[in-house]
């Protein structure tokens, strides 16, 4: 015996609401990110800058050397983008390390656009 296709019945005269309820999930806004910048000066040795980049930003020697050259040529370079707390910590670590080694190296942070 052949199977008969199921037919959909029209309930348009029914009072039942067959609408689908959707839950709207509130969009959580990403916390702002902060760029950590290294600024050039005429006194801090290039080798020291490379060491800072390797030590505090986990760069390889080649990456650190490239960034150091960017700082040297352009006067500033972004060395990482982090949450506010991490960026603040990195800036503090670099500044403290530079001061302890008597270098005027400057490290700052600014909100990412």
Short mmCIF file of C-alpha atoms in Angstrom, two decimals:
data_model
loop_
_atom_site.label_atom_id
_atom_site.label_comp_id
_atom_site.label_asym_id
_atom_site.label_seq_id
_atom_site.Cartn_x
_atom_site.Cartn_y
_atom_site.Cartn_z
CA UNK A 1 0.00 0.00 0.00
CA UNK A 2 1.56 3.38 -0.98
CA UNK A 3 2.22 5.90 1.76
CA UNK A 4 0.12 9.03 1.68
CA UNK A 5 1.90 12.36 2.20
CA UNK A 6 0.98 14.17 5.38
CA UNK A 7 -1.02 17.28 4.72
CA UNK A 8 -0.65 20.39 6.86
CA UNK A 9 -3.97 21.64 8.10
CA UNK A 10 -4.73 25.32 8.16
CA UNK A 11 -5.60 26.56 11.62
CA UNK A 12 -5.99 30.20 10.64
CA UNK A 13 -9.41 30.37 12.26
CA UNK A 14 -7.93 29.08 15.53
CA UNK A 15 -7.30 31.46 18.45
CA UNK A 16 -3.98 29.77 19.27
CA UNK A 17 -0.79 31.75 18.89
CA UNK A 18 1.89 29.62 17.25
CA UNK A 19 4.57 32.36 17.32
CA UNK A 20 8.13 31.43 18.16
CA UNK A 21 9.55 32.98 21.29
CA UNK A 22 13.16 34.04 20.96
CA UNK A 23 15.42 34.94 23.80
CA UNK A 24 17.50 37.99 23.12
CA UNK A 25 20.87 37.71 24.73
CA UNK A 26 22.25 41.07 25.81
CA UNK A 27 25.40 41.91 23.89
CA UNK A 28 28.34 42.12 26.21
CA UNK A 29 30.62 44.94 25.22
CA UNK A 30 34.28 44.00 24.90
CA UNK A 31 36.42 45.80 27.43
CA UNK A 32 38.60 48.49 25.88
CA UNK A 33 42.10 47.49 24.84
CA UNK A 34 45.22 49.56 25.39
CA UNK A 35 48.28 49.95 23.19
CA UNK A 36 51.61 49.89 25.00
CA UNK A 37 54.06 52.27 23.31
CA UNK A 38 57.82 52.49 23.54
CA UNK A 39 59.29 55.95 22.90
CA UNK A 40 62.69 56.73 21.44
CA UNK A 41 65.35 58.71 23.29
CA UNK A 42 68.94 59.52 22.46
CA UNK A 43 70.48 57.76 25.46
CA UNK A 44 69.03 54.28 25.99
CA UNK A 45 71.21 51.68 24.24
CA UNK A 46 69.54 49.69 21.47
CA UNK A 47 70.60 46.44 23.15
CA UNK A 48 68.74 47.47 26.30
CA UNK A 49 65.55 48.11 24.31
CA UNK A 50 65.86 44.69 22.67
CA UNK A 51 66.30 43.09 26.10
CA UNK A 52 63.19 44.89 27.42
CA UNK A 53 61.10 43.69 24.47
CA UNK A 54 62.26 40.10 24.91
CA UNK A 55 61.86 40.10 28.67
CA UNK A 56 58.54 41.93 29.15
CA UNK A 57 56.76 41.29 25.86
CA UNK A 58 57.92 37.74 25.10
CA UNK A 59 59.38 38.61 21.72
CA UNK A 60 62.04 36.62 19.95
CA UNK A 61 65.37 38.36 19.41
CA UNK A 62 64.48 38.99 15.75
CA UNK A 63 61.05 40.48 16.61
CA UNK A 64 62.55 42.63 19.36
CA UNK A 65 65.28 43.88 17.02
CA UNK A 66 62.70 44.88 14.37
CA UNK A 67 60.56 46.77 16.90
CA UNK A 68 63.65 48.47 18.34
CA UNK A 69 64.55 49.69 14.85
CA UNK A 70 61.00 51.03 14.40
CA UNK A 71 61.27 52.91 17.70
CA UNK A 72 64.67 54.25 16.65
CA UNK A 73 63.55 55.37 13.18
CA UNK A 74 59.98 56.54 13.85
CA UNK A 75 60.33 57.68 17.45
CA UNK A 76 57.61 55.38 18.77
CA UNK A 77 56.23 51.86 18.25
CA UNK A 78 53.32 49.82 19.56
CA UNK A 79 54.82 46.86 21.40
CA UNK A 80 51.55 45.18 22.38
CA UNK A 81 47.81 45.59 22.92
CA UNK A 82 46.34 44.46 26.22
CA UNK A 83 43.54 44.93 28.73
CA UNK A 84 43.92 48.03 30.90
CA UNK A 85 45.35 46.13 33.87
CA UNK A 86 47.93 44.22 31.86
CA UNK A 87 48.98 47.30 29.87
CA UNK A 88 49.37 49.27 33.10
CA UNK A 89 51.47 46.49 34.63
CA UNK A 90 53.72 46.22 31.56
CA UNK A 91 54.29 50.01 31.48
CA UNK A 92 55.17 49.96 35.19
CA UNK A 93 57.55 47.02 34.78
CA UNK A 94 59.38 48.62 31.84
CA UNK A 95 59.66 52.02 33.52
CA UNK A 96 60.90 50.50 36.77
CA UNK A 97 63.41 48.29 34.97
CA UNK A 98 64.73 51.24 32.93
CA UNK A 99 65.08 53.42 36.04
CA UNK A 100 66.93 50.68 37.93
CA UNK A 101 69.37 50.46 35.03
CA UNK A 102 69.63 54.27 34.85
CA UNK A 103 68.12 54.60 31.37
CA UNK A 104 65.57 57.29 30.41
CA UNK A 105 63.50 54.85 28.31
CA UNK A 106 59.83 55.86 28.27
CA UNK A 107 56.90 53.48 27.98
CA UNK A 108 53.28 54.67 27.85
CA UNK A 109 49.84 53.34 27.08
CA UNK A 110 46.85 54.71 25.21
CA UNK A 111 43.35 53.47 24.54
CA UNK A 112 42.95 51.63 21.27
CA UNK A 113 40.53 53.31 18.85
#
